[in-house]
């Protein structure tokens, strides 16, 4: 197996399994609650136990991957992820289960930037675009398949298999690591400053908790601001920074972060509420309500092979702009037919959103093209953190728009299902506006032609 093939396989498996663990638990939650005698209020912690360390440690983990070296970091993270999965399946109480999920979240925080950094270190520019497309397609597949797979495993094998199913993926990835990841670490890397790691991790964990627990949002946001501001002040004054100045001073890289936020703000919020709309307005059951989102995943997978050629011919800036414009058009198409209580008119919009999302891939691959190899772990951590935070912020922001409009329509005497549809339409229009803003911005901030490095010429054996 060539290094290129091993890298793409490792990236595909990692993207799928780390995303799957974000989505697969929801379907098994009722079985977990029944077997462990849990109340409704305890169940969110099964998901939060994974999400909080994952989001909170991404920046630190990316810097540590650069410092420790990719092979030892990825190997240790995979072993930890597998131990967490096994412990989760064997857990007999809530706190043992949450502790197992925390282990998995910590491991995932190291896995994701470590795997993404391989796109920079192992592949040439065209290969990076293909690798990022593979990554995105596997993310979409995991998002679409997670709830259904969790339901099947819980019903026929028991909820423990929601966690045990991770183990074959871990085993396969451990076999691939020696073929894909060289020994040693990039030159010029130093141990990241401890104070900065503590401040940024505390801020991100508190911020993510605030977004996940709206009841305590204001005090948690205030608490997150304190270490967050202290971190920013320290980064401005310190000689040794956690986030290298080479990243924050790079217009293409920072532009890619902003584009990631705009895309995530729009898409994540809309899709979070789509199954609810399908149940309350279209009258679909819980399983069927989520299945239409598989169309988006299928469209991403089918469009992904065309992305490298498009980026090569039109440039990353035009490709990403066209992708974001297609996503915005798909959102507008959904808004135009949302008053119709039927599923078929929504298909075209969903397919357009999926295909357009595939063509936004170069905002990740191009962002990695323009950073130095020794900063690829930190860069991958920043990009992933932007994605995770934009997802949480998108749910909160689009949810606020949806709730406000729905409330106004209910006050006007509109039936609940139709009122929810009106709020959802307002959310779609908001998301479309954010996405079109991203399309306009992409043309400007991603307009950069990365020069080939000697590594690019020898990256693929």
CSV table of C-alpha atoms in Angstrom, one decimal:
chain,number,residue,atom,x,y,z
A,1,UNK,CA,0.0,0.0,0.0
A,2,UNK,CA,1.4,3.4,-1.0
A,3,UNK,CA,1.7,6.2,1.5
A,4,UNK,CA,-0.9,8.2,-0.4
A,5,UNK,CA,-3.5,5.4,-0.3
A,6,UNK,CA,-2.8,4.7,3.4
A,7,UNK,CA,-3.2,8.4,4.2
A,8,UNK,CA,-6.5,8.7,2.4
A,9,UNK,CA,-7.8,5.5,4.0
A,10,UNK,CA,-6.7,6.7,7.5
A,11,UNK,CA,-8.3,10.2,7.0
A,12,UNK,CA,-11.6,8.6,5.7
A,13,UNK,CA,-11.9,6.2,8.7
A,14,UNK,CA,-10.9,8.9,11.2
A,15,UNK,CA,-13.4,11.5,9.8
A,16,UNK,CA,-16.2,8.8,9.9
A,17,UNK,CA,-15.6,7.4,13.3
A,18,UNK,CA,-15.0,10.7,15.2
A,19,UNK,CA,-18.2,12.2,13.6
A,20,UNK,CA,-20.2,9.0,14.1
A,21,UNK,CA,-19.7,9.3,17.9
A,22,UNK,CA,-21.3,12.7,17.8
A,23,UNK,CA,-24.5,11.4,16.2
A,24,UNK,CA,-24.9,7.6,16.9
A,25,UNK,CA,-25.7,8.0,20.7
A,26,UNK,CA,-29.0,9.9,20.2
A,27,UNK,CA,-30.9,6.9,18.9
A,28,UNK,CA,-29.7,4.7,21.7
A,29,UNK,CA,-30.5,7.3,24.4
A,30,UNK,CA,-33.9,5.8,25.4
A,31,UNK,CA,-32.4,2.3,25.8
A,32,UNK,CA,-29.5,3.7,27.9
A,33,UNK,CA,-31.9,5.6,30.1
A,34,UNK,CA,-34.1,2.5,30.6
A,35,UNK,CA,-31.2,0.1,31.4
A,36,UNK,CA,-29.3,2.6,33.7
A,37,UNK,CA,-32.5,4.0,35.3
A,38,UNK,CA,-31.6,7.6,34.2
A,39,UNK,CA,-33.9,10.6,34.2
A,40,UNK,CA,-34.3,12.8,31.1
A,41,UNK,CA,-32.0,15.5,32.5
A,42,UNK,CA,-29.1,13.1,32.8
A,43,UNK,CA,-29.1,11.9,29.2
A,44,UNK,CA,-27.5,15.1,27.6
A,45,UNK,CA,-24.3,14.4,29.6
A,46,UNK,CA,-23.8,11.2,27.5
A,47,UNK,CA,-23.4,13.5,24.5
A,48,UNK,CA,-21.7,16.4,26.4
A,49,UNK,CA,-19.1,14.1,27.9
A,50,UNK,CA,-17.8,13.6,24.3
A,51,UNK,CA,-18.5,17.1,22.9
A,52,UNK,CA,-16.9,19.3,25.7
A,53,UNK,CA,-13.4,17.8,25.8
A,54,UNK,CA,-13.4,17.4,22.0
A,55,UNK,CA,-14.2,21.1,21.3
A,56,UNK,CA,-12.3,22.4,24.3
A,57,UNK,CA,-9.0,20.7,23.6
A,58,UNK,CA,-8.7,21.2,19.9
A,59,UNK,CA,-6.4,24.2,19.9
A,60,UNK,CA,-4.1,22.7,22.5
A,61,UNK,CA,-4.2,19.2,20.9
A,62,UNK,CA,-3.2,20.6,17.5
A,63,UNK,CA,-0.2,22.4,19.0
A,64,UNK,CA,0.8,19.2,21.0
A,65,UNK,CA,0.6,17.0,17.9
A,66,UNK,CA,3.1,19.3,16.2
A,67,UNK,CA,5.3,19.1,19.3
A,68,UNK,CA,5.1,15.4,20.0
A,69,UNK,CA,5.1,14.1,16.5
A,70,UNK,CA,2.2,12.7,14.5
A,71,UNK,CA,2.8,9.0,14.8
A,72,UNK,CA,3.1,8.8,18.6
A,73,UNK,CA,0.2,11.3,19.1
A,74,UNK,CA,-2.1,9.4,16.7
A,75,UNK,CA,-1.2,6.0,18.1
A,76,UNK,CA,-1.8,7.1,21.7
A,77,UNK,CA,-5.1,8.9,20.7
A,78,UNK,CA,-6.4,5.7,18.9
A,79,UNK,CA,-5.6,3.5,21.9
A,80,UNK,CA,-7.3,6.0,24.2
A,81,UNK,CA,-10.3,6.2,21.9
A,82,UNK,CA,-10.6,2.4,21.7
A,83,UNK,CA,-10.4,2.2,25.5
A,84,UNK,CA,-13.1,4.8,25.9
A,85,UNK,CA,-15.3,2.9,23.5
A,86,UNK,CA,-14.9,-0.4,25.3
A,87,UNK,CA,-15.5,1.2,28.7
A,88,UNK,CA,-18.6,2.9,27.4
A,89,UNK,CA,-20.1,-0.4,26.2
A,90,UNK,CA,-19.3,-2.1,29.6
A,91,UNK,CA,-20.5,0.9,31.7
A,92,UNK,CA,-23.1,0.0,34.4
A,93,UNK,CA,-23.7,3.6,35.7
A,94,UNK,CA,-24.1,7.1,34.3
A,95,UNK,CA,-20.8,8.4,35.6
A,96,UNK,CA,-18.8,5.5,34.3
A,97,UNK,CA,-20.5,6.0,30.9
A,98,UNK,CA,-19.8,9.8,31.0
A,99,UNK,CA,-16.1,9.1,32.0
A,100,UNK,CA,-15.8,6.8,29.0
A,101,UNK,CA,-17.2,9.4,26.7
A,102,UNK,CA,-14.7,12.0,28.1
A,103,UNK,CA,-11.9,9.6,27.2
A,104,UNK,CA,-13.2,9.4,23.7
A,105,UNK,CA,-13.6,13.2,23.5
A,106,UNK,CA,-10.1,13.8,24.6
A,107,UNK,CA,-8.8,11.2,22.1
A,108,UNK,CA,-10.9,12.7,19.3
A,109,UNK,CA,-9.4,16.2,20.0
A,110,UNK,CA,-6.0,14.8,19.2
A,111,UNK,CA,-7.1,12.5,16.3
A,112,UNK,CA,-8.8,15.1,14.2
A,113,UNK,CA,-6.0,17.8,13.9
A,114,UNK,CA,-3.5,15.0,13.7
A,115,UNK,CA,-5.3,13.4,10.8
A,116,UNK,CA,-6.0,16.6,9.0
A,117,UNK,CA,-2.4,17.7,9.3
A,118,UNK,CA,-1.5,14.6,7.2
A,119,UNK,CA,-3.1,16.3,4.3
A,120,UNK,CA,-0.4,18.9,4.5
A,121,UNK,CA,2.5,16.6,5.3
A,122,UNK,CA,1.8,13.6,3.1
A,123,UNK,CA,0.0,14.9,0.0
A,124,UNK,CA,0.7,17.4,-2.8
A,125,UNK,CA,-1.6,20.3,-3.5
A,126,UNK,CA,-4.0,18.3,-5.7
A,127,UNK,CA,-3.9,15.4,-3.3
A,128,UNK,CA,-4.8,17.7,-0.4
A,129,UNK,CA,-7.9,18.8,-2.2
A,130,UNK,CA,-8.9,15.1,-2.8
A,131,UNK,CA,-8.1,14.3,0.8
A,132,UNK,CA,-10.2,17.2,2.1
A,133,UNK,CA,-13.0,16.0,-0.2
A,134,UNK,CA,-12.8,12.5,1.2
A,135,UNK,CA,-12.8,14.0,4.7
A,136,UNK,CA,-16.0,16.0,4.0
A,137,UNK,CA,-17.8,13.1,2.3
A,138,UNK,CA,-17.1,10.8,5.3
A,139,UNK,CA,-18.3,13.5,7.7
A,140,UNK,CA,-21.5,13.8,5.7
A,141,UNK,CA,-21.9,10.1,5.6
A,142,UNK,CA,-21.5,9.8,9.4
A,143,UNK,CA,-23.9,12.6,10.1
A,144,UNK,CA,-26.5,11.0,7.9
A,145,UNK,CA,-26.0,7.3,9.0
A,146,UNK,CA,-25.3,7.9,12.7
A,147,UNK,CA,-28.9,8.1,14.0
A,148,UNK,CA,-30.1,5.2,11.8
A,149,UNK,CA,-27.1,3.0,12.7
A,150,UNK,CA,-27.6,3.8,16.4
A,151,UNK,CA,-31.2,2.8,16.2
A,152,UNK,CA,-30.5,-0.5,14.5
A,153,UNK,CA,-27.7,-1.5,16.9
A,154,UNK,CA,-29.8,-0.5,20.0
A,155,UNK,CA,-32.8,-2.5,18.8
A,156,UNK,CA,-31.1,-5.7,17.7
A,157,UNK,CA,-27.8,-6.0,19.6
A,158,UNK,CA,-28.2,-3.6,22.6
A,159,UNK,CA,-27.0,-0.1,23.2
A,160,UNK,CA,-23.5,-1.3,24.3
A,161,UNK,CA,-22.8,-1.9,20.6
A,162,UNK,CA,-23.2,1.8,19.9
A,163,UNK,CA,-19.8,2.0,21.6
A,164,UNK,CA,-18.3,-1.4,20.6
A,165,UNK,CA,-18.8,-0.6,16.9
A,166,UNK,CA,-15.9,1.8,17.2
A,167,UNK,CA,-13.4,-0.9,17.9
A,168,UNK,CA,-13.0,-2.3,14.3
A,169,UNK,CA,-12.4,1.2,13.0
A,170,UNK,CA,-9.7,1.8,15.7
A,171,UNK,CA,-8.1,-1.5,14.9
A,172,UNK,CA,-8.0,-0.7,11.1
A,173,UNK,CA,-6.5,2.7,11.8
A,174,UNK,CA,-3.8,1.4,14.1
A,175,UNK,CA,-2.8,-1.0,11.2
A,176,UNK,CA,-2.6,2.0,8.8
A,177,UNK,CA,-0.7,4.4,11.0
A,178,UNK,CA,2.8,2.9,10.3
A,179,UNK,CA,2.2,3.0,6.5
A,180,UNK,CA,0.8,6.6,6.5
A,181,UNK,CA,2.7,8.4,9.3
A,182,UNK,CA,6.5,8.8,9.4
A,183,UNK,CA,8.5,8.8,12.6
A,184,UNK,CA,9.8,12.0,14.2
A,185,UNK,CA,8.3,15.4,14.2
A,186,UNK,CA,8.6,18.6,12.1
A,187,UNK,CA,11.6,20.8,12.9
A,188,UNK,CA,11.1,24.2,14.6
A,189,UNK,CA,8.4,23.1,17.0
A,190,UNK,CA,8.5,23.8,20.7
A,191,UNK,CA,6.4,22.7,23.6
A,192,UNK,CA,3.3,25.1,23.7
A,193,UNK,CA,3.1,27.4,26.8
A,194,UNK,CA,1.2,25.9,29.7
A,195,UNK,CA,-0.6,29.1,30.7
A,196,UNK,CA,-2.0,29.6,27.3
A,197,UNK,CA,-3.2,26.0,27.1
A,198,UNK,CA,-5.0,26.3,30.4
A,199,UNK,CA,-6.7,29.6,29.5
A,200,UNK,CA,-7.9,28.6,26.0
A,201,UNK,CA,-9.1,25.2,27.1
A,202,UNK,CA,-11.1,26.7,30.0
A,203,UNK,CA,-12.6,29.3,27.8
A,204,UNK,CA,-13.6,26.8,25.0
A,205,UNK,CA,-15.1,24.3,27.4
A,206,UNK,CA,-17.2,27.0,29.2
A,207,UNK,CA,-18.3,28.4,25.8
A,208,UNK,CA,-19.3,25.0,24.5
A,209,UNK,CA,-21.2,24.3,27.7
A,210,UNK,CA,-23.0,27.6,27.5
A,211,UNK,CA,-24.2,26.7,23.9
A,212,UNK,CA,-25.2,23.2,25.0
A,213,UNK,CA,-27.0,24.3,28.2
A,214,UNK,CA,-29.1,27.4,27.4
A,215,UNK,CA,-30.5,27.5,30.9
A,216,UNK,CA,-27.1,28.6,32.2
A,217,UNK,CA,-26.0,30.4,29.1
A,218,UNK,CA,-25.4,33.9,30.5
A,219,UNK,CA,-23.3,33.0,33.6
A,220,UNK,CA,-21.3,30.4,31.5
A,221,UNK,CA,-20.6,32.9,28.7
A,222,UNK,CA,-19.5,35.5,31.3
A,223,UNK,CA,-17.2,32.8,32.9
A,224,UNK,CA,-15.9,31.8,29.4
A,225,UNK,CA,-15.0,35.5,28.6
A,226,UNK,CA,-12.6,35.8,31.5
A,227,UNK,CA,-10.0,33.2,30.5
A,228,UNK,CA,-10.8,34.0,26.8
A,229,UNK,CA,-9.8,37.6,27.2
A,230,UNK,CA,-6.8,36.7,29.3
A,231,UNK,CA,-5.7,34.3,26.6
A,232,UNK,CA,-6.0,37.0,23.9
A,233,UNK,CA,-4.0,39.5,25.9
A,234,UNK,CA,-1.3,36.9,26.7
A,235,UNK,CA,-1.1,35.9,23.0
A,236,UNK,CA,-0.6,39.6,22.0
A,237,UNK,CA,2.3,40.1,24.5
A,238,UNK,CA,4.0,36.7,24.7
A,239,UNK,CA,7.1,35.8,22.8
A,240,UNK,CA,6.0,32.2,22.6
A,241,UNK,CA,2.4,31.9,21.4
A,242,UNK,CA,0.1,28.9,21.4
A,243,UNK,CA,-1.3,30.0,18.0
A,244,UNK,CA,1.7,30.9,15.9
A,245,UNK,CA,1.8,34.4,14.4
A,246,UNK,CA,2.4,32.8,11.0
A,247,UNK,CA,-1.2,31.6,11.2
A,248,UNK,CA,-3.0,34.6,12.5
A,249,UNK,CA,-1.1,36.9,10.2
A,250,UNK,CA,-1.9,34.8,7.1
A,251,UNK,CA,-4.9,36.4,5.2
A,252,UNK,CA,-5.8,33.2,3.4
A,253,UNK,CA,-5.8,31.1,6.5
A,254,UNK,CA,-7.8,33.6,8.7
A,255,UNK,CA,-10.2,34.0,5.8
A,256,UNK,CA,-10.7,30.3,5.6
A,257,UNK,CA,-11.6,30.3,9.4
A,258,UNK,CA,-14.2,33.0,8.8
A,259,UNK,CA,-15.7,31.1,5.8
A,260,UNK,CA,-15.9,28.0,8.0
A,261,UNK,CA,-17.8,29.9,10.6
A,262,UNK,CA,-20.2,31.4,8.1
A,263,UNK,CA,-20.9,28.1,6.4
A,264,UNK,CA,-21.3,26.3,9.8
A,265,UNK,CA,-23.6,29.0,11.2
A,266,UNK,CA,-26.0,28.6,8.4
A,267,UNK,CA,-26.0,24.9,7.7
A,268,UNK,CA,-25.7,23.4,11.2
A,269,UNK,CA,-28.6,25.4,12.6
A,270,UNK,CA,-31.0,24.6,9.7
A,271,UNK,CA,-30.2,20.9,9.7
A,272,UNK,CA,-30.6,20.6,13.5
A,273,UNK,CA,-34.2,21.6,13.2
A,274,UNK,CA,-35.0,19.8,9.9
A,275,UNK,CA,-36.2,16.5,11.5
A,276,UNK,CA,-38.4,18.5,13.9
A,277,UNK,CA,-40.1,20.3,11.0
A,278,UNK,CA,-40.5,17.0,9.2
A,279,UNK,CA,-42.3,15.5,12.2
A,280,UNK,CA,-44.4,18.5,13.2
A,281,UNK,CA,-45.3,19.9,9.8
A,282,UNK,CA,-45.0,17.0,7.4
A,283,UNK,CA,-46.3,14.3,9.9
A,284,UNK,CA,-43.4,11.9,9.4
A,285,UNK,CA,-42.3,9.5,12.1
A,286,UNK,CA,-38.9,9.9,13.9
A,287,UNK,CA,-36.9,7.6,11.6
A,288,UNK,CA,-38.4,8.8,8.4
A,289,UNK,CA,-38.0,12.5,9.5
A,290,UNK,CA,-34.2,12.2,9.6
A,291,UNK,CA,-33.8,10.1,6.4
A,292,UNK,CA,-34.2,12.9,3.9
A,293,UNK,CA,-31.0,14.4,5.2
A,294,UNK,CA,-29.3,11.4,3.7
A,295,UNK,CA,-29.9,13.0,0.3
A,296,UNK,CA,-27.5,15.8,1.4
A,297,UNK,CA,-24.8,13.2,2.3
A,298,UNK,CA,-25.3,11.3,-1.0
A,299,UNK,CA,-25.0,14.6,-2.9
A,300,UNK,CA,-21.7,15.4,-1.1
A,301,UNK,CA,-20.3,11.9,-1.8
A,302,UNK,CA,-21.3,12.1,-5.5
A,303,UNK,CA,-19.9,15.6,-6.0
A,304,UNK,CA,-16.7,15.1,-4.1
A,305,UNK,CA,-14.7,13.4,-7.0
A,306,UNK,CA,-15.2,16.5,-9.2
A,307,UNK,CA,-13.8,19.0,-6.6
A,308,UNK,CA,-10.0,18.5,-7.3
A,309,UNK,CA,-10.4,19.2,-11.0
A,310,UNK,CA,-12.6,22.2,-10.4
A,311,UNK,CA,-10.2,23.7,-7.9
A,312,UNK,CA,-7.3,23.1,-10.3
A,313,UNK,CA,-9.0,24.8,-13.2
A,314,UNK,CA,-11.0,27.6,-11.5
A,315,UNK,CA,-8.8,28.2,-8.5
A,316,UNK,CA,-9.8,27.5,-4.8
A,317,UNK,CA,-11.4,31.0,-4.4
A,318,UNK,CA,-13.8,30.5,-7.3
A,319,UNK,CA,-14.5,26.9,-6.5
A,320,UNK,CA,-15.4,27.7,-2.8
A,321,UNK,CA,-17.4,30.8,-3.9
A,322,UNK,CA,-19.4,28.7,-6.3
A,323,UNK,CA,-20.0,26.0,-3.7
A,324,UNK,CA,-21.2,28.5,-1.1
A,325,UNK,CA,-23.4,30.1,-3.7
A,326,UNK,CA,-24.9,26.7,-4.6
A,327,UNK,CA,-25.6,26.0,-0.9
A,328,UNK,CA,-27.3,29.4,-0.5
A,329,UNK,CA,-29.4,28.7,-3.6
A,330,UNK,CA,-30.4,25.4,-2.2
A,331,UNK,CA,-31.4,27.1,1.1
A,332,UNK,CA,-33.5,29.6,-0.9
A,333,UNK,CA,-35.1,26.7,-2.9
A,334,UNK,CA,-36.1,25.0,0.4
A,335,UNK,CA,-37.5,28.3,1.7
A,336,UNK,CA,-39.6,28.8,-1.5
A,337,UNK,CA,-41.4,25.4,-1.1
A,338,UNK,CA,-41.4,25.2,2.7
A,339,UNK,CA,-45.1,26.2,2.9
A,340,UNK,CA,-46.0,22.9,1.0
A,341,UNK,CA,-46.5,20.1,3.5
A,342,UNK,CA,-44.8,17.5,1.3
A,343,UNK,CA,-41.3,16.0,1.0
A,344,UNK,CA,-40.8,15.7,-2.7
A,345,UNK,CA,-40.6,19.5,-3.5
A,346,UNK,CA,-37.7,19.7,-1.0
A,347,UNK,CA,-35.5,17.2,-2.7
A,348,UNK,CA,-33.9,19.6,-5.2
A,349,UNK,CA,-32.9,22.0,-2.5
A,350,UNK,CA,-31.3,19.3,-0.4
A,351,UNK,CA,-29.3,17.9,-3.3
A,352,UNK,CA,-28.1,21.4,-4.2
A,353,UNK,CA,-27.0,22.0,-0.6
A,354,UNK,CA,-25.1,18.7,-0.5
A,355,UNK,CA,-23.4,19.2,-3.9
A,356,UNK,CA,-22.5,22.8,-3.0
A,357,UNK,CA,-21.0,21.8,0.3
A,358,UNK,CA,-18.7,19.4,-1.5
A,359,UNK,CA,-17.3,22.3,-3.5
A,360,UNK,CA,-16.5,24.2,-0.3
A,361,UNK,CA,-13.8,21.6,0.5
A,362,UNK,CA,-10.9,23.8,-0.8
A,363,UNK,CA,-11.4,26.3,2.0
A,364,UNK,CA,-9.8,23.6,4.2
A,365,UNK,CA,-7.2,22.1,1.8
A,366,UNK,CA,-6.1,25.6,0.5
A,367,UNK,CA,-5.8,26.8,4.1
A,368,UNK,CA,-3.4,23.9,4.8
A,369,UNK,CA,-1.6,24.6,1.6
A,370,UNK,CA,-0.5,28.1,2.8
A,371,UNK,CA,0.8,27.1,6.2
A,372,UNK,CA,4.3,25.8,7.1
A,373,UNK,CA,4.5,22.0,7.8
A,374,UNK,CA,5.6,22.5,11.4
A,375,UNK,CA,2.3,24.4,12.1
A,376,UNK,CA,0.0,22.0,10.3
A,377,UNK,CA,-1.3,20.5,13.6
A,378,UNK,CA,-2.1,23.9,15.1
A,379,UNK,CA,-3.7,24.9,11.8
A,380,UNK,CA,-5.8,21.8,11.7
A,381,UNK,CA,-6.9,22.3,15.3
A,382,UNK,CA,-8.0,25.9,14.5
A,383,UNK,CA,-10.0,24.8,11.5
A,384,UNK,CA,-11.7,22.0,13.4
A,385,UNK,CA,-12.4,24.3,16.4
A,386,UNK,CA,-14.0,26.8,14.0
A,387,UNK,CA,-16.2,24.0,12.6
A,388,UNK,CA,-17.3,22.7,16.0
A,389,UNK,CA,-18.0,26.2,17.4
A,390,UNK,CA,-19.9,27.3,14.3
A,391,UNK,CA,-22.1,24.2,14.6
A,392,UNK,CA,-23.0,25.1,18.2
A,393,UNK,CA,-23.4,28.8,17.4
A,394,UNK,CA,-25.5,27.9,14.4
A,395,UNK,CA,-28.0,25.8,16.4
A,396,UNK,CA,-28.3,28.7,18.9
A,397,UNK,CA,-28.6,31.5,16.3
A,398,UNK,CA,-30.9,29.8,13.8
A,399,UNK,CA,-32.9,28.5,16.8
A,400,UNK,CA,-33.3,32.0,18.1
A,401,UNK,CA,-34.7,33.2,14.7
A,402,UNK,CA,-36.9,30.2,14.4
A,403,UNK,CA,-38.3,30.5,17.9
A,404,UNK,CA,-39.0,34.2,17.6
A,405,UNK,CA,-40.9,33.9,14.3
A,406,UNK,CA,-42.8,30.9,15.5
A,407,UNK,CA,-43.9,32.7,18.6
A,408,UNK,CA,-45.2,35.7,16.5
A,409,UNK,CA,-47.1,33.3,14.3
A,410,UNK,CA,-48.6,31.4,17.2
A,411,UNK,CA,-49.7,34.8,18.7
A,412,UNK,CA,-51.4,35.5,15.5
A,413,UNK,CA,-53.5,32.3,15.7
A,414,UNK,CA,-51.5,30.2,13.2
A,415,UNK,CA,-51.6,26.4,13.9
A,416,UNK,CA,-48.4,25.0,15.6
A,417,UNK,CA,-47.2,23.1,12.6
A,418,UNK,CA,-47.6,26.0,10.2
A,419,UNK,CA,-46.1,28.4,12.8
A,420,UNK,CA,-43.0,26.1,13.0
A,421,UNK,CA,-42.7,26.1,9.2
A,422,UNK,CA,-42.8,29.9,9.2
A,423,UNK,CA,-40.0,30.0,11.7
A,424,UNK,CA,-38.0,27.4,9.8
A,425,UNK,CA,-38.4,29.5,6.6
A,426,UNK,CA,-37.0,32.5,8.5
A,427,UNK,CA,-34.1,30.3,9.6
A,428,UNK,CA,-33.5,29.2,6.0
A,429,UNK,CA,-33.4,32.8,4.8
A,430,UNK,CA,-31.0,33.8,7.6
A,431,UNK,CA,-28.7,30.8,6.7
A,432,UNK,CA,-28.9,31.7,3.0
A,433,UNK,CA,-27.8,35.3,3.8
A,434,UNK,CA,-24.8,34.1,5.8
A,435,UNK,CA,-23.8,31.6,3.0
A,436,UNK,CA,-24.0,34.2,0.2
A,437,UNK,CA,-21.9,36.6,2.4
A,438,UNK,CA,-19.4,33.8,2.6
A,439,UNK,CA,-19.5,33.3,-1.2
A,440,UNK,CA,-18.6,37.0,-1.8
A,441,UNK,CA,-15.9,36.9,0.8
A,442,UNK,CA,-14.3,33.7,-0.6
A,443,UNK,CA,-13.5,35.4,-3.9
A,444,UNK,CA,-11.4,37.9,-2.0
A,445,UNK,CA,-9.8,36.1,0.9
A,446,UNK,CA,-8.9,32.8,-0.9
A,447,UNK,CA,-7.3,34.5,-3.9
A,448,UNK,CA,-3.8,33.2,-3.5
A,449,UNK,CA,-1.7,30.8,-5.5
A,450,UNK,CA,0.4,28.7,-3.2
A,451,UNK,CA,3.8,28.0,-4.6
A,452,UNK,CA,4.8,24.4,-4.7
A,453,UNK,CA,7.4,23.3,-2.2
A,454,UNK,CA,10.0,20.6,-2.5
A,455,UNK,CA,7.8,18.6,-0.1
A,456,UNK,CA,4.9,18.8,-2.6
A,457,UNK,CA,7.0,17.2,-5.3
A,458,UNK,CA,8.0,14.3,-3.1
A,459,UNK,CA,4.9,13.9,-0.9
A,460,UNK,CA,3.4,11.2,-3.0
A,461,UNK,CA,5.6,8.2,-3.6
